[in-house]
Amino acid sequence: MSDASGSSSDRRSDGGTVTGDVPGLESGHGHAFPAKDELKRWFVTTNHKDIGVLYIVTSLFFFIFGGVLALLMRLQLWTSTAPGEGLLSATAYNQAVSAHGLLMVFFFISPFAFGIANYLVPLQLGAKDLAFPRLNALSYWLYLFSGLLFGASFFQEATFSGGWTLYAPLNIPAYTPEIGATTAILALALFVVSVTVSGVNFITTMHRMRAEGLTLRRMPIFSWTILLTVWMMLFAFAALLAALMILTADRLLGTTYFMTEVGGSLLWTHLFWFFGHPEVYIVFFPALGVMAECFQTFTGHRLVGRKWFIIAMVLVALQSFVVWMHHMFLTAINLEIKTLFMATTIGISLPFDLMVFSLIYTMIKGRIKFTTPFLFSFGALLLFIIGGITGVFLGAVVLDYEFRGTYWVVAHFHYVMVGGATALFGGLYYWFPKMTGKMYDEFLGKLHFALYFIGFNLLYFPMFMAWQTPRRVFQYDPVFTTWHQLATVGAFVLGFSFLVMFYNLFKSLTAGEEADDNPWEFGSTAEWAMGSPPPLENFDGVVSYASGKLEFLDPSPAGTGESSGAGATDGGTASDGGVATAADAHAEEHAESHASWWPFLMSLASFVLLLGVSGITTGSMLYVSLTVVGGIAFGGTLLGLTREKFAGPAGPFGESWPFAGVSNMKLGIWVFLASDVVLFGAFIGSHVFLRVAQGWQSWHHMIPEAHVVLPGLINTYLLLTSSFAVVLAMVFSKRENTKGVVASLATTYLLGIGFLINKGIEWQHLFHIHSEAFPNGWGLSTNVASSTFYLTTGLHGLHVTIGLIIVTYMIIRAAYGAYDGNDTPIEYFGLYWHFVDIVWLFLFPLFYIL
């Protein structure tokens, strides 16, 4: 296949090549909103390009936040000091260490990558936008307010100070009693909700909205890495959300999961690292995609072994969920299991070897152009090789006993994670001309890289030399002082390099040279085939790879959805010179129909609600008021979002394998429920783990005799019958029988209410039993058995409550004939409701029979 300039087949070509000039894709399109509304635009935009820019800018803010904390830590480590001496107190140092890790891992690296992905993935796929534009905006605003909530924790006595891994028992109120610690945990939970919303959106888009001929096999490597990343995020972050919800219950409701002496601490490590190790690849995969794109573009050669590169990534994504226990070699798990996980850990390094050699051979076979993006990508490869080799040491049980908890781990971790961030900075330079229409200053870019690479290695490599320093502790053997001082110098060199980057980007944005649509000779993915920055609706025509090359077909007639503008959103661009054209007027009018205040307002309400919840146990009227106001506001904004008329992308789309016969909405629901399976699985798994740890039979002694089977059996019948009623509603809908639809949905509602009432009566009875074994009743805090029962069934009850809110809304609409002849909304609701019922079929025997 030839590349854009007609070179031979070994030249770069991912999913096809750019052919000819594309009419209507001139650079310089301004935004669809007039200048006076520029500020408003950023609050209401749902355009994927705008959301991408917001993600990038916000993540860089949190990068600075975390970076300042890191510099404070390095100043403290200039010399070994006793507690109370030096720049920071012991408590302040612990807060700085914990907050730095949480900010960088959660609020910087992944959001930075997904800012780039938000901007680029729809362009590379040939899509007008992501599948659910308002959900995309919601994911950003939830991310922003989760970060602000984390920042607010510093002003509530103190933020969390137990380390970024939040290990038990340091995460319980006995050791971190501050309100700010609870706020930090709630902020992380809100961040995970943002990630889940984003994951559902990306998975639906990438499986359903690829251009014709753009099969999965031909999809650009960067988009491939994002697809695998969001699948990993969907399951890994669901496990983390379960852990954070349980931890919040321990802190606010008095449950005893992580307070119990038998199994509590080990349970947290299992839950956290089931998320934590896939998170390494969640962070690194987008960086790997950037590296592959830059290596191809700046060597002029197609990625060597591209098919095997993709297969290797898929293997890593799958294997990432079966290596978490190598973080637990120092715990009491038996040697056989440790040996098994040592083997899986060594095994996951093999696909990475293939990918590294693929990148190296791509360089060998091509002609390298040492631009700033390539230098950062090449530097990232070198750093990752060092990080990978030093990580193999930790994968061996015997060596892990020696290195665990030392600065060897700190150095290895940063060579991998910050090594990934190195490539992302290269990606920012690589796509900066496309995003802004301006070229960055190449000299300043190379100066940034030189300072960055020197500062990075001067900061982290001495940590290998001073590996016997205990991590998260500012006291160390004075013999390591020189190494720590070198590291501190390196930290400031690294920090200064980013002043160069920010100056370069700001100067280039305001006074830089105009960028060509494709400033790179061998940039051949679809984003380089349009103006810089791209126009409002991305493509003026239908993107197609059916011929084997990237082409733009004439728009199909209005109403088909693909090119009629159904996928356009606000935040696009306006023509040059400020001359209003008919197209600009249409774009502005069209953008307004795709603008929405509700994602911002709902996220703000979530911030207020969780800020209030963080201190609710104090009884302070301030926190109680915030909780009430936030709860009411959240309900109101949710209702506003559902009632808003909003036009999202409409089909028909191009490649949708393996979901060609599935609508975007149905696939989105399936994906969400897949994450919910992991959420409930983590809760059920926690119950089983603690029960085994306590002794399967002795568990019965922690349960009162009054906890009988009958209430659970009644609830089982109620839920099964309610599912049947939903099926009846679909039947009546097809028959256009309004009364039948209303009656069936009302039956579902009444049965669901009956379920909650029966559950409430059962709980009240158990709360107030008075027996010799339980003189104060059987409440949430009585023992670990009561905690797991109430919290797991309570989570299920919350799902039932959400379903009842939805069905109430549907009953009102059904009364006006909204579903006559249209059973699709009822089917979507049924997917959720049947899932909730199926979960109960697992909970009933687990908590009532076994």
PDB file of N, CA and C in Angstrom, residues 699-751:
ATOM      1  N   TRP A 699     -18.445 -18.737  60.895  1.00  0.00           N
ATOM      2  CA  TRP A 699     -19.191 -17.563  60.425  1.00  0.00           C
ATOM      3  C   TRP A 699     -20.621 -17.587  60.953  1.00  0.00           C
ATOM      4  N   HIS A 700     -21.201 -18.800  61.079  1.00  0.00           N
ATOM      5  CA  HIS A 700     -22.588 -18.924  61.532  1.00  0.00           C
ATOM      6  C   HIS A 700     -22.778 -18.377  62.941  1.00  0.00           C
ATOM      7  N   HIS A 701     -21.714 -18.416  63.744  1.00  0.00           N
ATOM      8  CA  HIS A 701     -21.827 -17.922  65.114  1.00  0.00           C
ATOM      9  C   HIS A 701     -21.951 -16.400  65.168  1.00  0.00           C
ATOM     10  N   MET A 702     -21.639 -15.732  64.059  1.00  0.00           N
ATOM     11  CA  MET A 702     -21.741 -14.272  64.016  1.00  0.00           C
ATOM     12  C   MET A 702     -23.082 -13.818  63.456  1.00  0.00           C
ATOM     13  N   ILE A 703     -23.984 -14.769  63.177  1.00  0.00           N
ATOM     14  CA  ILE A 703     -25.283 -14.451  62.591  1.00  0.00           C
ATOM     15  C   ILE A 703     -26.381 -14.867  63.576  1.00  0.00           C
ATOM     16  N   PRO A 704     -27.329 -14.003  63.885  1.00  0.00           N
ATOM     17  CA  PRO A 704     -28.390 -14.354  64.836  1.00  0.00           C
ATOM     18  C   PRO A 704     -29.374 -15.370  64.241  1.00  0.00           C
ATOM     19  N   GLU A 705     -29.999 -16.136  65.121  1.00  0.00           N
ATOM     20  CA  GLU A 705     -30.988 -17.122  64.676  1.00  0.00           C
ATOM     21  C   GLU A 705     -32.186 -16.449  64.000  1.00  0.00           C
ATOM     22  N   ALA A 706     -32.430 -15.188  64.339  1.00  0.00           N
ATOM     23  CA  ALA A 706     -33.571 -14.464  63.753  1.00  0.00           C
ATOM     24  C   ALA A 706     -33.361 -14.160  62.269  1.00  0.00           C
ATOM     25  N   HIS A 707     -32.127 -14.335  61.783  1.00  0.00           N
ATOM     26  CA  HIS A 707     -31.855 -14.119  60.361  1.00  0.00           C
ATOM     27  C   HIS A 707     -32.295 -15.377  59.602  1.00  0.00           C
ATOM     28  N   VAL A 708     -33.582 -15.406  59.189  1.00  0.00           N
ATOM     29  CA  VAL A 708     -34.181 -16.605  58.595  1.00  0.00           C
ATOM     30  C   VAL A 708     -34.277 -16.465  57.080  1.00  0.00           C
ATOM     31  N   VAL A 709     -34.657 -17.563  56.432  1.00  0.00           N
ATOM     32  CA  VAL A 709     -34.671 -17.621  54.971  1.00  0.00           C
ATOM     33  C   VAL A 709     -35.890 -16.935  54.366  1.00  0.00           C
ATOM     34  N   LEU A 710     -37.026 -16.923  55.076  1.00  0.00           N
ATOM     35  CA  LEU A 710     -38.295 -16.504  54.495  1.00  0.00           C
ATOM     36  C   LEU A 710     -38.264 -15.118  53.849  1.00  0.00           C
ATOM     37  N   PRO A 711     -37.726 -14.065  54.487  1.00  0.00           N
ATOM     38  CA  PRO A 711     -37.726 -12.744  53.830  1.00  0.00           C
ATOM     39  C   PRO A 711     -36.995 -12.761  52.490  1.00  0.00           C
ATOM     40  N   GLY A 712     -35.858 -13.449  52.451  1.00  0.00           N
ATOM     41  CA  GLY A 712     -35.121 -13.537  51.202  1.00  0.00           C
ATOM     42  C   GLY A 712     -35.874 -14.304  50.142  1.00  0.00           C
ATOM     43  N   LEU A 713     -36.599 -15.364  50.544  1.00  0.00           N
ATOM     44  CA  LEU A 713     -37.382 -16.153  49.599  1.00  0.00           C
ATOM     45  C   LEU A 713     -38.527 -15.324  49.019  1.00  0.00           C
ATOM     46  N   ILE A 714     -39.194 -14.571  49.882  1.00  0.00           N
ATOM     47  CA  ILE A 714     -40.278 -13.697  49.411  1.00  0.00           C
ATOM     48  C   ILE A 714     -39.731 -12.672  48.407  1.00  0.00           C
ATOM     49  N   ASN A 715     -38.596 -12.082  48.729  1.00  0.00           N
ATOM     50  CA  ASN A 715     -38.014 -11.088  47.819  1.00  0.00           C
ATOM     51  C   ASN A 715     -37.606 -11.702  46.484  1.00  0.00           C
ATOM     52  N   THR A 716     -37.189 -12.949  46.517  1.00  0.00           N
ATOM     53  CA  THR A 716     -36.841 -13.631  45.267  1.00  0.00           C
ATOM     54  C   THR A 716     -38.054 -13.734  44.355  1.00  0.00           C
ATOM     55  N   TYR A 717     -39.177 -14.140  44.914  1.00  0.00           N
ATOM     56  CA  TYR A 717     -40.411 -14.238  44.125  1.00  0.00           C
ATOM     57  C   TYR A 717     -40.857 -12.866  43.621  1.00  0.00           C
ATOM     58  N   LEU A 718     -40.729 -11.854  44.455  1.00  0.00           N
ATOM     59  CA  LEU A 718     -41.138 -10.508  44.047  1.00  0.00           C
ATOM     60  C   LEU A 718     -40.329 -10.024  42.842  1.00  0.00           C
ATOM     61  N   LEU A 719     -39.020 -10.208  42.893  1.00  0.00           N
ATOM     62  CA  LEU A 719     -38.184  -9.721  41.797  1.00  0.00           C
ATOM     63  C   LEU A 719     -38.396 -10.531  40.523  1.00  0.00           C
ATOM     64  N   LEU A 720     -38.508 -11.844  40.635  1.00  0.00           N
ATOM     65  CA  LEU A 720     -38.740 -12.654  39.443  1.00  0.00           C
ATOM     66  C   LEU A 720     -40.055 -12.272  38.763  1.00  0.00           C
ATOM     67  N   THR A 721     -41.071 -12.028  39.577  1.00  0.00           N
ATOM     68  CA  THR A 721     -42.364 -11.619  39.019  1.00  0.00           C
ATOM     69  C   THR A 721     -42.271 -10.249  38.366  1.00  0.00           C
ATOM     70  N   SER A 722     -41.498  -9.363  38.968  1.00  0.00           N
ATOM     71  CA  SER A 722     -41.340  -8.016  38.392  1.00  0.00           C
ATOM     72  C   SER A 722     -40.652  -8.077  37.039  1.00  0.00           C
ATOM     73  N   SER A 723     -39.706  -8.992  36.858  1.00  0.00           N
ATOM     74  CA  SER A 723     -39.055  -9.148  35.552  1.00  0.00           C
ATOM     75  C   SER A 723     -40.046  -9.626  34.508  1.00  0.00           C
ATOM     76  N   PHE A 724     -40.925 -10.524  34.908  1.00  0.00           N
ATOM     77  CA  PHE A 724     -41.973 -11.005  33.992  1.00  0.00           C
ATOM     78  C   PHE A 724     -42.880  -9.846  33.582  1.00  0.00           C
ATOM     79  N   ALA A 725     -43.160  -8.942  34.519  1.00  0.00           N
ATOM     80  CA  ALA A 725     -44.009  -7.787  34.216  1.00  0.00           C
ATOM     81  C   ALA A 725     -43.356  -6.880  33.176  1.00  0.00           C
ATOM     82  N   VAL A 726     -42.040  -6.752  33.222  1.00  0.00           N
ATOM     83  CA  VAL A 726     -41.344  -5.944  32.217  1.00  0.00           C
ATOM     84  C   VAL A 726     -41.503  -6.568  30.832  1.00  0.00           C
ATOM     85  N   VAL A 727     -41.400  -7.894  30.772  1.00  0.00           N
ATOM     86  CA  VAL A 727     -41.594  -8.584  29.492  1.00  0.00           C
ATOM     87  C   VAL A 727     -43.010  -8.332  28.964  1.00  0.00           C
ATOM     88  N   LEU A 728     -43.997  -8.367  29.856  1.00  0.00           N
ATOM     89  CA  LEU A 728     -45.369  -8.084  29.450  1.00  0.00           C
ATOM     90  C   LEU A 728     -45.501  -6.664  28.908  1.00  0.00           C
ATOM     91  N   ALA A 729     -44.807  -5.724  29.527  1.00  0.00           N
ATOM     92  CA  ALA A 729     -44.856  -4.341  29.046  1.00  0.00           C
ATOM     93  C   ALA A 729     -44.359  -4.249  27.613  1.00  0.00           C
ATOM     94  N   MET A 730     -43.311  -5.007  27.261  1.00  0.00           N
ATOM     95  CA  MET A 730     -42.813  -5.013  25.886  1.00  0.00           C
ATOM     96  C   MET A 730     -43.863  -5.588  24.940  1.00  0.00           C
ATOM     97  N   VAL A 731     -44.555  -6.645  25.374  1.00  0.00           N
ATOM     98  CA  VAL A 731     -45.594  -7.253  24.543  1.00  0.00           C
ATOM     99  C   VAL A 731     -46.722  -6.250  24.280  1.00  0.00           C
ATOM    100  N   PHE A 732     -47.172  -5.581  25.324  1.00  0.00           N
ATOM    101  CA  PHE A 732     -48.244  -4.600  25.162  1.00  0.00           C
ATOM    102  C   PHE A 732     -47.785  -3.419  24.315  1.00  0.00           C
ATOM    103  N   SER A 733     -46.515  -3.066  24.417  1.00  0.00           N
ATOM    104  CA  SER A 733     -45.992  -1.971  23.597  1.00  0.00           C
ATOM    105  C   SER A 733     -46.076  -2.312  22.120  1.00  0.00           C
ATOM    106  N   LYS A 734     -45.690  -3.526  21.761  1.00  0.00           N
ATOM    107  CA  LYS A 734     -45.766  -3.942  20.359  1.00  0.00           C
ATOM    108  C   LYS A 734     -47.207  -3.938  19.860  1.00  0.00           C
ATOM    109  N   ARG A 735     -48.148  -4.212  20.762  1.00  0.00           N
ATOM    110  CA  ARG A 735     -49.575  -4.212  20.387  1.00  0.00           C
ATOM    111  C   ARG A 735     -50.185  -2.818  20.463  1.00  0.00           C
ATOM    112  N   GLU A 736     -49.365  -1.824  20.836  1.00  0.00           N
ATOM    113  CA  GLU A 736     -49.824  -0.439  20.980  1.00  0.00           C
ATOM    114  C   GLU A 736     -50.978  -0.346  21.972  1.00  0.00           C
ATOM    115  N   ASN A 737     -50.871  -1.085  23.037  1.00  0.00           N
ATOM    116  CA  ASN A 737     -51.873  -1.096  24.107  1.00  0.00           C
ATOM    117  C   ASN A 737     -51.357  -0.237  25.256  1.00  0.00           C
ATOM    118  N   THR A 738     -51.764   1.019  25.289  1.00  0.00           N
ATOM    119  CA  THR A 738     -51.254   1.965  26.283  1.00  0.00           C
ATOM    120  C   THR A 738     -51.569   1.510  27.696  1.00  0.00           C
ATOM    121  N   LYS A 739     -52.793   1.110  27.947  1.00  0.00           N
ATOM    122  CA  LYS A 739     -53.174   0.689  29.297  1.00  0.00           C
ATOM    123  C   LYS A 739     -52.377  -0.532  29.741  1.00  0.00           C
ATOM    124  N   GLY A 740     -52.135  -1.455  28.818  1.00  0.00           N
ATOM    125  CA  GLY A 740     -51.355  -2.637  29.159  1.00  0.00           C
ATOM    126  C   GLY A 740     -49.927  -2.291  29.533  1.00  0.00           C
ATOM    127  N   VAL A 741     -49.323  -1.347  28.779  1.00  0.00           N
ATOM    128  CA  VAL A 741     -47.947  -0.919  29.098  1.00  0.00           C
ATOM    129  C   VAL A 741     -47.908  -0.279  30.470  1.00  0.00           C
ATOM    130  N   VAL A 742     -48.836   0.644  30.728  1.00  0.00           N
ATOM    131  CA  VAL A 742     -48.859   1.331  32.022  1.00  0.00           C
ATOM    132  C   VAL A 742     -49.077   0.330  33.148  1.00  0.00           C
ATOM    133  N   ALA A 743     -50.034  -0.593  32.965  1.00  0.00           N
ATOM    134  CA  ALA A 743     -50.330  -1.572  34.013  1.00  0.00           C
ATOM    135  C   ALA A 743     -49.130  -2.464  34.291  1.00  0.00           C
ATOM    136  N   SER A 744     -48.426  -2.895  33.246  1.00  0.00           N
ATOM    137  CA  SER A 744     -47.266  -3.776  33.431  1.00  0.00           C
ATOM    138  C   SER A 744     -46.125  -3.050  34.143  1.00  0.00           C
ATOM    139  N   LEU A 745     -45.839  -1.811  33.707  1.00  0.00           N
ATOM    140  CA  LEU A 745     -44.775  -1.049  34.362  1.00  0.00           C
ATOM    141  C   LEU A 745     -45.159  -0.717  35.803  1.00  0.00           C
ATOM    142  N   ALA A 746     -46.435  -0.424  36.042  1.00  0.00           N
ATOM    143  CA  ALA A 746     -46.896  -0.157  37.401  1.00  0.00           C
ATOM    144  C   ALA A 746     -46.748  -1.399  38.270  1.00  0.00           C
ATOM    145  N   THR A 747     -47.005  -2.571  37.687  1.00  0.00           N
ATOM    146  CA  THR A 747     -46.811  -3.819  38.428  1.00  0.00           C
ATOM    147  C   THR A 747     -45.351  -4.005  38.807  1.00  0.00           C
ATOM    148  N   THR A 748     -44.458  -3.724  37.859  1.00  0.00           N
ATOM    149  CA  THR A 748     -43.017  -3.783  38.151  1.00  0.00           C
ATOM    150  C   THR A 748     -42.674  -2.844  39.298  1.00  0.00           C
ATOM    151  N   TYR A 749     -43.235  -1.638  39.237  1.00  0.00           N
ATOM    152  CA  TYR A 749     -42.974  -0.644  40.286  1.00  0.00           C
ATOM    153  C   TYR A 749     -43.464  -1.139  41.648  1.00  0.00           C
ATOM    154  N   LEU A 750     -44.679  -1.638  41.706  1.00  0.00           N
ATOM    155  CA  LEU A 750     -45.250  -2.087  42.984  1.00  0.00           C
ATOM    156  C   LEU A 750     -44.484  -3.277  43.550  1.00  0.00           C
ATOM    157  N   LEU A 751     -44.076  -4.191  42.684  1.00  0.00           N
ATOM    158  CA  LEU A 751     -43.300  -5.339  43.156  1.00  0.00           C
ATOM    159  C   LEU A 751     -41.931  -4.897  43.668  1.00  0.00           C
TER     160      LEU A 751
END
